[in-house]
Short mmCIF file of C-alpha atoms in Angstrom, two decimals:
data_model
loop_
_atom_site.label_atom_id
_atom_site.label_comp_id
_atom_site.label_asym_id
_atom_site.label_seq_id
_atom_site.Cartn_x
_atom_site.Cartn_y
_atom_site.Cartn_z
CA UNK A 1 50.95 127.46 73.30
CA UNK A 2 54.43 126.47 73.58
CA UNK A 3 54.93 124.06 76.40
CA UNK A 4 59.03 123.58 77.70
CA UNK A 5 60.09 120.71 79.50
CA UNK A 6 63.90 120.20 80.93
CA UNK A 7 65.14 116.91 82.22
CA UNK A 8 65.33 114.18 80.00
CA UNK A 9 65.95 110.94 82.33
CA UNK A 10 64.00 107.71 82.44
CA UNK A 11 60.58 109.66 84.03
CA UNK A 12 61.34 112.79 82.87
CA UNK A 13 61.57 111.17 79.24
CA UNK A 14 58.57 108.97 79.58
CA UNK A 15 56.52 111.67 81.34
CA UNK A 16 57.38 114.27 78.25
CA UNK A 17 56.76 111.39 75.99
CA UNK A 18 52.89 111.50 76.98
CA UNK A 19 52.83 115.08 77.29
CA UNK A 20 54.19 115.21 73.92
CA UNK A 21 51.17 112.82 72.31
CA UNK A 22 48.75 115.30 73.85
CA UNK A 23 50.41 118.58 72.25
CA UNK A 24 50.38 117.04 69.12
CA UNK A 25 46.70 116.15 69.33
CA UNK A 26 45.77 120.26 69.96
CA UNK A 27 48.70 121.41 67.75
CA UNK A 28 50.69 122.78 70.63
CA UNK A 29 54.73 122.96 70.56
CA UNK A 30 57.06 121.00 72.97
CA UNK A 31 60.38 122.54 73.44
CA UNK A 32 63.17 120.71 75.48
CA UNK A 33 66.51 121.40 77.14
CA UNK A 34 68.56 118.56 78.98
CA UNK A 35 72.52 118.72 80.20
CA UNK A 36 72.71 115.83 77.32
CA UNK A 37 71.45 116.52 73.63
CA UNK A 38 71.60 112.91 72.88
CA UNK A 39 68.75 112.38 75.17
CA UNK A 40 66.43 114.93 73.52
CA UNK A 41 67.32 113.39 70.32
CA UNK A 42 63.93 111.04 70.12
CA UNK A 43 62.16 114.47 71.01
CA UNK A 44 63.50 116.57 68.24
CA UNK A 45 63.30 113.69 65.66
CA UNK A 46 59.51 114.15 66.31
CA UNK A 47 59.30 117.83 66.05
CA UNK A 48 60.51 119.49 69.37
CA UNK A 49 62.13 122.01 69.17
CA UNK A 50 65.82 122.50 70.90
CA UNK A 51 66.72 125.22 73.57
CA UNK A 52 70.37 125.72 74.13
CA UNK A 53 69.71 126.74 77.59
CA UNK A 54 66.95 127.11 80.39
CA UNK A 55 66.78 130.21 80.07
CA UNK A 56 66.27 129.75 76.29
CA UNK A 57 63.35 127.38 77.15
CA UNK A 58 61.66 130.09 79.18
CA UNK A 59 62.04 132.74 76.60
CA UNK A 60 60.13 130.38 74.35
CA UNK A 61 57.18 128.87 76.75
CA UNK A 62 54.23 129.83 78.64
CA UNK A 63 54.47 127.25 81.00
CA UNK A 64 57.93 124.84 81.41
CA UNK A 65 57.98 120.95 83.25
CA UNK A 66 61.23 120.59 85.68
CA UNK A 67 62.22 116.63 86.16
CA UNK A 68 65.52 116.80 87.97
CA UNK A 69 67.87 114.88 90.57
CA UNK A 70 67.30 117.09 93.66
CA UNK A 71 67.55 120.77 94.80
CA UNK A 72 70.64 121.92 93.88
CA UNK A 73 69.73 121.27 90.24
CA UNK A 74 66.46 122.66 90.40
CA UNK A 75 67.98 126.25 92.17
CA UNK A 76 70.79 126.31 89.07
CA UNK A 77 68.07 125.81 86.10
CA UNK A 78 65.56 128.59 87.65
CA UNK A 79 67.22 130.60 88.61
CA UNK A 80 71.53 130.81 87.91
CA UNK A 81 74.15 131.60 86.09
CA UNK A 82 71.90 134.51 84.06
CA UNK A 83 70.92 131.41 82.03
CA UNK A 84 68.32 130.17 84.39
CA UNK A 85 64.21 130.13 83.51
CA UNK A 86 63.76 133.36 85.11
CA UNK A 87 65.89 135.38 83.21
CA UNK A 88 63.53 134.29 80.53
CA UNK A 89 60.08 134.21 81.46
CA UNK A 90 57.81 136.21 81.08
CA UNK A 91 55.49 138.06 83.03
CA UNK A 92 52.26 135.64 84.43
CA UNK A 93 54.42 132.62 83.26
CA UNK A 94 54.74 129.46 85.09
CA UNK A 95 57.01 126.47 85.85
CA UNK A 96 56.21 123.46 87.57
CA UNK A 97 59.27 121.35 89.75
CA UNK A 98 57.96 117.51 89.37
CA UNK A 99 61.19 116.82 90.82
CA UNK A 100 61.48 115.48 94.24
CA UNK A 101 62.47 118.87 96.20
CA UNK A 102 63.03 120.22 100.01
CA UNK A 103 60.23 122.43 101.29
CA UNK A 104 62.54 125.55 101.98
CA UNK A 105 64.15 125.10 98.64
CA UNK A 106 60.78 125.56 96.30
CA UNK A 107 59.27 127.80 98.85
CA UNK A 108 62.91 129.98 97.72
CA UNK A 109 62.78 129.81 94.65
CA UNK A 110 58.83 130.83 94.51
CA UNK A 111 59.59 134.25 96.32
CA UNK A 112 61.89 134.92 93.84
CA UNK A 113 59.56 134.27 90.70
CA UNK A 114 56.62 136.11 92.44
CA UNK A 115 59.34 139.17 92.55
CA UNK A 116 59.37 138.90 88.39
CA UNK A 117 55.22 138.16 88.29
CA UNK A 118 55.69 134.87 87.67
CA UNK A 119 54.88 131.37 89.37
CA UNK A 120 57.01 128.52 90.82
CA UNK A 121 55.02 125.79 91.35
CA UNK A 122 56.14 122.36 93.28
CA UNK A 123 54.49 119.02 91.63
CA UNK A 124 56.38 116.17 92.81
CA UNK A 125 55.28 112.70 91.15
CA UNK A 126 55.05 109.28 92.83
CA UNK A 127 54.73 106.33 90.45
CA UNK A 128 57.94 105.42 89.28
CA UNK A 129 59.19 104.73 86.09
CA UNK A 130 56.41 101.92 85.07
CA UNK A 131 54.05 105.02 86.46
CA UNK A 132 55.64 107.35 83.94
CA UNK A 133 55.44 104.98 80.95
CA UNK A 134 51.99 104.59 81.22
CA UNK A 135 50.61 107.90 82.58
CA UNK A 136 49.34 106.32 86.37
CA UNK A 137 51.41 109.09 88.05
CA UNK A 138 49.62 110.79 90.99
CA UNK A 139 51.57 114.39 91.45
CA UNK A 140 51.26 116.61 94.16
CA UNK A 141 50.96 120.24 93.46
CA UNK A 142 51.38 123.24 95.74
CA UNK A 143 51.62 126.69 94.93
CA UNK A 144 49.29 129.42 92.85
CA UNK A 145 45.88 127.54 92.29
CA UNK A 146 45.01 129.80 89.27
CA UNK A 147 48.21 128.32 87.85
CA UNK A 148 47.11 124.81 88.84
CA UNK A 149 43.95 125.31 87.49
CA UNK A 150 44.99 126.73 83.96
CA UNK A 151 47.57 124.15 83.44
CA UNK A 152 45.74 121.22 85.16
CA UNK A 153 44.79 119.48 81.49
CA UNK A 154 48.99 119.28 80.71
CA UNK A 155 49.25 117.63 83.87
CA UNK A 156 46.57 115.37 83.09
CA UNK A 157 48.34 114.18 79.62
CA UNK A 158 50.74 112.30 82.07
CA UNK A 159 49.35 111.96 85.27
CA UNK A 160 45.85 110.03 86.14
CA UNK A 161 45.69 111.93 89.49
CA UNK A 162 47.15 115.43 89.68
CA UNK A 163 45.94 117.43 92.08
CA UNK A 164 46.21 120.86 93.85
CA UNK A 165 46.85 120.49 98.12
CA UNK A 166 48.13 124.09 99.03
CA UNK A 167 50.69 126.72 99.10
CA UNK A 168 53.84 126.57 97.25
CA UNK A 169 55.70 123.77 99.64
CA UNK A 170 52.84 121.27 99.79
CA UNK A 171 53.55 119.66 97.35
CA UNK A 172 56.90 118.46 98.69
CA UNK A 173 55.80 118.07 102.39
CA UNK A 174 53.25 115.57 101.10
CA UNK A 175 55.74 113.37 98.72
CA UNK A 176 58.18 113.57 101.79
CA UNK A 177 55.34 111.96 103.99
CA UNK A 178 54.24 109.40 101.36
CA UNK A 179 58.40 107.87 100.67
CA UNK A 180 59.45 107.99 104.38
CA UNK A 181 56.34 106.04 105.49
CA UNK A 182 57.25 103.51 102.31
CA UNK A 183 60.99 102.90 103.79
CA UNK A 184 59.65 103.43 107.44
CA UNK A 185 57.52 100.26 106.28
CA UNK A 186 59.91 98.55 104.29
CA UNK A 187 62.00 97.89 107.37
CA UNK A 188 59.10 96.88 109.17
CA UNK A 189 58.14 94.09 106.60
CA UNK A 190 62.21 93.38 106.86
CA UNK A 191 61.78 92.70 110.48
CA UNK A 192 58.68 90.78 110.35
CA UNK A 193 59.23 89.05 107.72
CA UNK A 194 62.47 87.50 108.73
CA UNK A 195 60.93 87.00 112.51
CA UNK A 196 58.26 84.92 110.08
CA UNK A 197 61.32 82.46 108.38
CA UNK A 198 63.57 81.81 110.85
CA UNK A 199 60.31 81.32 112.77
CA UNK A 200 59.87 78.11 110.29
CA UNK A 201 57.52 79.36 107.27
CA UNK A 202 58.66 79.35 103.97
CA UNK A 203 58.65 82.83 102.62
CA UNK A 204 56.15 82.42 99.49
CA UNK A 205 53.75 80.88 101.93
CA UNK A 206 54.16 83.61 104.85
CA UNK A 207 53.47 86.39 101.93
CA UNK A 208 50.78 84.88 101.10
CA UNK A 209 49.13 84.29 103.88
CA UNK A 210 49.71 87.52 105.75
CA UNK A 211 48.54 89.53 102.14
CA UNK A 212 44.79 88.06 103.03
CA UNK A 213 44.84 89.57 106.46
CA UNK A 214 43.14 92.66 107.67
CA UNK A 215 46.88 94.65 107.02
CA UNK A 216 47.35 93.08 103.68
CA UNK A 217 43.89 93.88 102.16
CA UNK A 218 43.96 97.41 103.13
CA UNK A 219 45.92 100.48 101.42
CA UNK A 220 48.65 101.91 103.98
CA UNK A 221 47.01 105.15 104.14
CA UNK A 222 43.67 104.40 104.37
CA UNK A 223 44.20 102.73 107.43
CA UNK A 224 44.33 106.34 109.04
CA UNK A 225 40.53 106.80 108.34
CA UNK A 226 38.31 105.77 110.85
CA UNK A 227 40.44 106.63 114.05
CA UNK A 228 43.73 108.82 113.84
CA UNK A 229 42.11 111.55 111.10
CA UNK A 230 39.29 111.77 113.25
CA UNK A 231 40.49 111.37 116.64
CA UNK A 232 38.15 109.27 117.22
CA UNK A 233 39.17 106.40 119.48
CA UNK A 234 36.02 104.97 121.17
CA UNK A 235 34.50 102.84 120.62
CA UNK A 236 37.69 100.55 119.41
CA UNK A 237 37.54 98.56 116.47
CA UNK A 238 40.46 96.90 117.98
CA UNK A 239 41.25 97.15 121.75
CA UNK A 240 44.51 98.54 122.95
CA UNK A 241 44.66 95.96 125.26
CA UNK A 242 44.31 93.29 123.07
CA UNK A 243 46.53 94.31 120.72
CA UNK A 244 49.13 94.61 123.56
CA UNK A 245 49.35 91.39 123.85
CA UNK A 246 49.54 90.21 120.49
CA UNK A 247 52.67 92.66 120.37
CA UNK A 248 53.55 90.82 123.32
CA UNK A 249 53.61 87.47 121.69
CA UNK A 250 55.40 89.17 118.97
CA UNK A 251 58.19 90.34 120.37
CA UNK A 252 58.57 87.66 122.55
CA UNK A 253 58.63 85.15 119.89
CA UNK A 254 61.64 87.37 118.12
CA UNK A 255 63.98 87.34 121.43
CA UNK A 256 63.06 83.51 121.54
CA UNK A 257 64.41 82.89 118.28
CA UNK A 258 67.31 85.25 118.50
CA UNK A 259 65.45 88.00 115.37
CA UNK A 260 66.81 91.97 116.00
CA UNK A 261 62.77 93.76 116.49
CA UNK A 262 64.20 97.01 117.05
CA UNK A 263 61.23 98.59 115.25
CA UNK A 264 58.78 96.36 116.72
CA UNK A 265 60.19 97.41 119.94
CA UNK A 266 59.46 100.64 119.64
CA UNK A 267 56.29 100.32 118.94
CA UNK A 268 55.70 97.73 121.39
CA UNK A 269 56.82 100.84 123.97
CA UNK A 270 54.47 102.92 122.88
CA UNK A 271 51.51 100.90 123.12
CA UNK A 272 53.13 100.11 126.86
CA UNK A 273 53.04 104.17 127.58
CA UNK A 274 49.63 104.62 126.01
CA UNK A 275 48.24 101.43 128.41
CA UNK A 276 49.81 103.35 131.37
CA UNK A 277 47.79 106.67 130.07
CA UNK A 278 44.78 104.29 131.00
CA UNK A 279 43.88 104.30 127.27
CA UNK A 280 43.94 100.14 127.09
CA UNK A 281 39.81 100.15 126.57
CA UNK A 282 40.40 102.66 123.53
CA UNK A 283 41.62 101.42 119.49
CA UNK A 284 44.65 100.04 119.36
CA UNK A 285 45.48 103.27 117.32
CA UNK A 286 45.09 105.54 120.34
CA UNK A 287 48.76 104.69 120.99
CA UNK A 288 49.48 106.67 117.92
CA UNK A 289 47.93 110.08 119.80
CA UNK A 290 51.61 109.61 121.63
CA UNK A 291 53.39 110.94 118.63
CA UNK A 292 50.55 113.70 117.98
CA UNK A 293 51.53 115.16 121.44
CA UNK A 294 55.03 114.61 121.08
CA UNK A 295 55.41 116.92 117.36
CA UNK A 296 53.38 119.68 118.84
CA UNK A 297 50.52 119.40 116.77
CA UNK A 298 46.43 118.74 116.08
CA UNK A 299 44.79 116.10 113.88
CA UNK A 300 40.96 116.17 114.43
CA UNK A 301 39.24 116.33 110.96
CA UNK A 302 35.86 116.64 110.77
CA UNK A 303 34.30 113.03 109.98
CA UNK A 304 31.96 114.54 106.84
CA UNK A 305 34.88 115.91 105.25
CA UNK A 306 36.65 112.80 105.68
CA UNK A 307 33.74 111.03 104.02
CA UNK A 308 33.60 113.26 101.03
CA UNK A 309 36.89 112.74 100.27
CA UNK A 310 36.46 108.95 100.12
CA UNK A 311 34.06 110.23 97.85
CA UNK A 312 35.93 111.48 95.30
CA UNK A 313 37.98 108.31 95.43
CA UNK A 314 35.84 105.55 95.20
CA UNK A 315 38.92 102.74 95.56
CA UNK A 316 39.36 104.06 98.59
CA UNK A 317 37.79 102.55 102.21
CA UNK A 318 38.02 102.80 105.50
CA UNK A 319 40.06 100.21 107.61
CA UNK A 320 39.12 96.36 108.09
CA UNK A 321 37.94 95.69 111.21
CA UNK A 322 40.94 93.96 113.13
CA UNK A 323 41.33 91.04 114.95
#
């Protein structure tokens, strides 16, 4: 099997660096195409092979790795210029975007493949570049599940936790989710934290205090468990009420000492509007049914398939009780 991969930048590199070690291993070929040569060069001095072109890549492989900036450089390697991967692929051939991609964008490009019988899949990676180096990359894959499936032990060279969530789009929808919630965030711990110093604690000691609290011992995500996937919010862990007030405190405290809370704020609102509901007996999280209603949608998963997927991931756990 020969195995393409195009993009040659600090996680494409590291990323085909591990896939290479595996191909090697089972006698498989690696062929590789970036704008710059030079950054093959480490590649090729090992035994890849060179493709002039995308579409020279495609003509070669059964299956090709994209690790690119964004869209517009994914659309011109698959598919323009008549030197793009499907010009050269062949029939029941596959390519898989690890790139960081829009939803309409791969869903695009896939149509177009499925016109030639072949399969555009979207496989976004979250890690980073320490991730990369040392293969603890979870990626994201949406698209044809037989493809998935066949090529699932390539991904694996690289990744520690690929898996397959849906159609061609998926993929992308879910690394969108996962980075806006980590800036979202970011500028919460901003405003908090700085609330925290000018409030008189000395950084070092504030992070290390708040890390041992219910928040800091939990993952971000799993705090969704036990009441939001569910929609389950009685009997509270955490009463709405209760949690009103230390918002209350919170808030106040920033105006005393002169701190911008415009996130805090927000929330702060919507746990006001969810009281008013007459919801203030309920979880502290039934504020967040607010947002369900305002997007139009419906998040009610059923509890037992909740619990087997925290069985296929034993590090995860349902939320700390708060207090």
């Amino acid at each position: 099997m020969k195995v393409g991969f195009i993009g040659l930048g600090t996680m494409g590199a590291y990323m085909a660096a591990n896939l290479s070690k595996y191909l090697e291993s089972s006698n498989h070929g690696l062929v590789v195409h970036d704008v710059r040569r030079e950054a093959a060069e480490p590649f090729l001095a090992k035994g890849a092979a060179w493709a002039a072109s995308p579409r020279a890549v495609a003509e070669a492989c059964d299956v090709v790795f994209l690790s690119l900036p964004g869209p517009k450089e994914v659309e011109a390697v698959a598919t323009g210029d008549g030197n793009g991967l499907l010009e050269g692929l062949k029939a029941g051939g596959a390519v898989f975007d690890l790139s960081t991609n829009a939803p309409s964008m791969v869903r695009k490009i896939a149509a177009q493949f499925a016109e030639k019988g072949c399969h555009f899949l979207d496989a976004p990676v979250s890690g980073g570049p320490s991730g990369a180096r040392s293969g603890r990359l979870a990626i994201w894959v949406g698209g044809d599940k037989a493809s998935f499936d066949e090529y699932k032990v390539l991904l694996d060279a690289f990744a520690d936790q690929a898996r397959y969530i849906g159609a061609i789009g998926a993929g992308s929808v879910a690394k969108l989710v996962h980075n806006c919630a980590g800036y979202a965030i970011q500028t919460a711990l901003a405003e908090v934290f700085t609330m925290g110093v000018k409030g008189g604690v000395e950084p070092l000691a504030l992070w290390e205090a708040v890390r041992t609290g219910a928040v800091g011992r939990s993952r971000a995500f799993d705090r969704l468990v036990d009441q939001f996937l569910p929609s389950k919010y009685e009997p509270p862990a955490f009463a709405l009420k209760l949690a009103l007030k230390d918002m209350t405190l919170a808030t106040d405290l920033g105006r005393e000492l002169g701190v911008p809370m415009r996130l805090s704020n927000l929330a702060y609102a919507d746990m006001v509007e969810a009281m008013g509901r007459g919801w203030e007996a309920q979880d502290s999280r039934s504020a967040m049914k607010l947002q369900i209603e305002r997007a139009g949608v419906e998040i009610a998963v059923d509890p037992e398939r909740i619990k087997a997927a925290l069985e296929r991931d034993p590090s995860a756990a349902g939320d700390p009780k708060r207090s």
